[in-house]
PDB file of C-alpha atoms in Angstrom:
ATOM      1  CA  TYR A  22      87.402 137.110 180.547  1.00 60.00           C
ATOM      2  CA  ALA A  23      89.233 140.190 181.661  1.00 75.00           C
ATOM      3  CA  SER A  24      89.705 141.396 185.193  1.00 84.00           C
ATOM      4  CA  ILE A  25      90.330 144.952 186.364  1.00 86.00           C
ATOM      5  CA  VAL A  26      93.483 145.608 188.405  1.00 90.00           C
ATOM      6  CA  GLY A  27      93.791 148.966 190.182  1.00 89.00           C
ATOM      7  CA  SER A  28      96.921 151.087 190.007  1.00 89.00           C
ATOM      8  CA  GLN A  29      99.885 150.139 192.180  1.00 92.00           C
ATOM      9  CA  ALA A  30      98.408 146.738 193.025  1.00 94.00           C
ATOM     10  CA  SER A  31     101.070 144.082 193.609  1.00 93.00           C
ATOM     11  CA  LEU A  32     100.544 140.542 192.345  1.00 92.00           C
ATOM     12  CA  LEU A  33     102.998 137.932 193.590  1.00 91.00           C
ATOM     13  CA  ALA A  34     104.527 135.555 191.060  1.00 89.00           C
ATOM     14  CA  GLY A  35     102.643 132.367 190.287  1.00 89.00           C
ATOM     15  CA  ILE A  36      99.188 133.407 191.481  1.00 91.00           C
ATOM     16  CA  HIS A  37      96.051 132.821 189.416  1.00 90.00           C
ATOM     17  CA  ILE A  38      93.406 135.533 188.998  1.00 90.00           C
ATOM     18  CA  GLY A  39      89.962 134.150 188.141  1.00 88.00           C
ATOM     19  CA  PRO A  40      87.794 135.702 185.424  1.00 86.00           C
ATOM     20  CA  GLN A  41      86.000 139.008 185.933  1.00 87.00           C
ATOM     21  CA  CYS A  42      87.703 140.175 189.142  1.00 90.00           C
ATOM     22  CA  ILE A  43      88.117 143.738 190.347  1.00 91.00           C
ATOM     23  CA  ILE A  44      91.281 144.271 192.397  1.00 94.00           C
ATOM     24  CA  GLY A  45      91.521 147.577 194.236  1.00 92.00           C
ATOM     25  CA  GLY A  46      94.466 149.901 193.772  1.00 92.00           C
ATOM     26  CA  GLY A  47      97.348 149.279 196.174  1.00 93.00           C
ATOM     27  CA  SER A  48      96.159 145.763 196.991  1.00 95.00           C
ATOM     28  CA  VAL A  49      98.749 143.042 197.580  1.00 96.00           C
ATOM     29  CA  VAL A  50      97.612 139.746 196.062  1.00 95.00           C
ATOM     30  CA  THR A  51      99.411 136.881 197.807  1.00 95.00           C
ATOM     31  CA  LYS A  52      97.251 133.898 196.790  1.00 95.00           C
ATOM     32  CA  ASP A  53      94.938 132.734 194.008  1.00 95.00           C
ATOM     33  CA  LEU A  54      91.669 134.666 193.626  1.00 94.00           C
ATOM     34  CA  GLU A  55      88.396 133.075 192.556  1.00 93.00           C
ATOM     35  CA  GLY A  56      86.536 134.787 189.745  1.00 90.00           C
ATOM     36  CA  HIS A  57      83.518 137.093 189.753  1.00 91.00           C
ATOM     37  CA  ALA A  58      84.438 139.041 192.901  1.00 93.00           C
ATOM     38  CA  VAL A  59      85.792 142.341 194.233  1.00 93.00           C
ATOM     39  CA  TYR A  60      89.071 142.260 196.197  1.00 95.00           C
ATOM     40  CA  VAL A  61      90.939 144.933 198.195  1.00 94.00           C
ATOM     41  CA  GLY A  62      93.592 145.289 200.854  1.00 94.00           C
ATOM     42  CA  SER A  63      97.019 144.186 201.951  1.00 93.00           C
ATOM     43  CA  PRO A  64      96.924 141.276 202.018  1.00 93.00           C
ATOM     44  CA  CYS A  65      94.160 141.214 199.446  1.00 94.00           C
ATOM     45  CA  ARG A  66      90.816 139.771 200.587  1.00 95.00           C
ATOM     46  CA  LYS A  67      87.390 139.343 199.078  1.00 96.00           C
ATOM     47  CA  LEU A  68      85.129 142.323 199.671  1.00 93.00           C
ATOM     48  CA  SER A  69      82.049 141.036 197.829  1.00 92.00           C
ATOM     49  CA  ASP A  70      80.792 139.015 194.914  1.00 93.00           C
ATOM     50  CA  LEU A  71      80.715 140.864 191.624  1.00 86.00           C
ATOM     51  CA  PRO A  72      77.262 142.464 191.153  1.00 81.00           C
ATOM     52  CA  SER A  73      75.136 140.700 188.551  1.00 80.00           C
ATOM     53  CA  GLU A  74      75.208 143.677 186.152  1.00 76.00           C
ATOM     54  CA  TYR A  75      78.986 143.177 185.826  1.00 74.00           C
ATOM     55  CA  LEU A  76      78.778 139.505 184.845  1.00 75.00           C
ATOM     56  CA  ILE A  77      79.256 139.034 181.110  1.00 71.00           C
ATOM     57  CA  ASP A  78      78.886 136.037 178.840  1.00 67.00           C
ATOM     58  CA  GLU A  79      81.333 137.292 176.239  1.00 59.00           C
ATOM     59  CA  PRO A  80      84.052 139.925 176.106  1.00 55.00           C
ATOM     60  CA  LYS A  81      82.901 143.489 175.516  1.00 55.00           C
ATOM     61  CA  GLU A  82      84.657 146.419 173.953  1.00 58.00           C
ATOM     62  CA  ALA A  83      86.923 148.456 176.211  1.00 52.00           C
ATOM     63  CA  GLY A  84      84.997 151.078 178.111  1.00 53.00           C
ATOM     64  CA  GLU A  85      81.700 149.181 178.275  1.00 51.00           C
ATOM     65  CA  MET A  86      82.193 148.259 181.926  1.00 53.00           C
ATOM     66  CA  TYR A  87      81.841 151.017 184.464  1.00 59.00           C
ATOM     67  CA  MET A  88      81.830 151.549 188.208  1.00 64.00           C
ATOM     68  CA  THR A  89      78.330 151.136 189.601  1.00 70.00           C
ATOM     69  CA  ASP A  90      77.189 152.935 192.750  1.00 75.00           C
ATOM     70  CA  GLU A  91      77.272 149.581 194.558  1.00 75.00           C
ATOM     71  CA  ILE A  92      80.932 148.983 193.678  1.00 74.00           C
ATOM     72  CA  ILE A  93      81.867 152.572 194.610  1.00 74.00           C
ATOM     73  CA  HIS A  94      80.087 152.178 197.964  1.00 78.00           C
ATOM     74  CA  LEU A  95      81.981 148.925 198.667  1.00 76.00           C
ATOM     75  CA  PHE A  96      85.341 150.521 197.917  1.00 73.00           C
ATOM     76  CA  LYS A  97      84.516 153.565 200.067  1.00 77.00           C
ATOM     77  CA  SER A  98      83.370 151.426 202.994  1.00 80.00           C
ATOM     78  CA  TYR A  99      86.819 149.832 203.029  1.00 73.00           C
ATOM     79  CA  MET A 100      88.801 152.952 202.044  1.00 72.00           C
ATOM     80  CA  PRO A 101      86.893 155.998 203.403  1.00 75.00           C
ATOM     81  CA  ASN A 102      89.406 158.532 202.023  1.00 73.00           C
ATOM     82  CA  LEU A 103      89.064 157.233 198.466  1.00 67.00           C
ATOM     83  CA  VAL A 104      88.127 159.921 195.931  1.00 65.00           C
ATOM     84  CA  PHE A 105      87.139 159.158 192.350  1.00 61.00           C
ATOM     85  CA  LYS A 106      88.224 161.438 189.524  1.00 58.00           C
ATOM     86  CA  ASP A 107      84.685 162.510 188.518  1.00 58.00           C
ATOM     87  CA  GLU A 108      83.452 162.875 192.077  1.00 58.00           C
ATOM     88  CA  HIS A 109      82.669 166.304 193.509  1.00 51.00           C
ATOM     89  CA  GLN A 110      84.082 167.027 196.934  1.00 50.00           C
TER      90      GLN A 110
END
C-alpha cells in the first residue's frame, strides 16, 4: 500500500520502502525502511510506529488519509520550526 514521501526528500537508488510509511520532507533515505512507521532526518531514521488509525487493510481513495495531531506533534518535536499550511501562527 502507498507511502507518503515529503517534498525534497532524497531516496538513494536501490532502497526498499515498506508499505504505509511517512517520510518527512527533506529526509535522506540511505537504507531500506520497514513499513508502518514515520521517518525523518538526514540520514533518515525511524521516529515512531504509524498510529493505528493510519493502518489500512485496503487502499483508500486519495485524500482519505490525513495528518493526525499525534503525527503533527511527532514532526514538530523533531523539527520545531515546522509550520503546516493550515496552521495559525
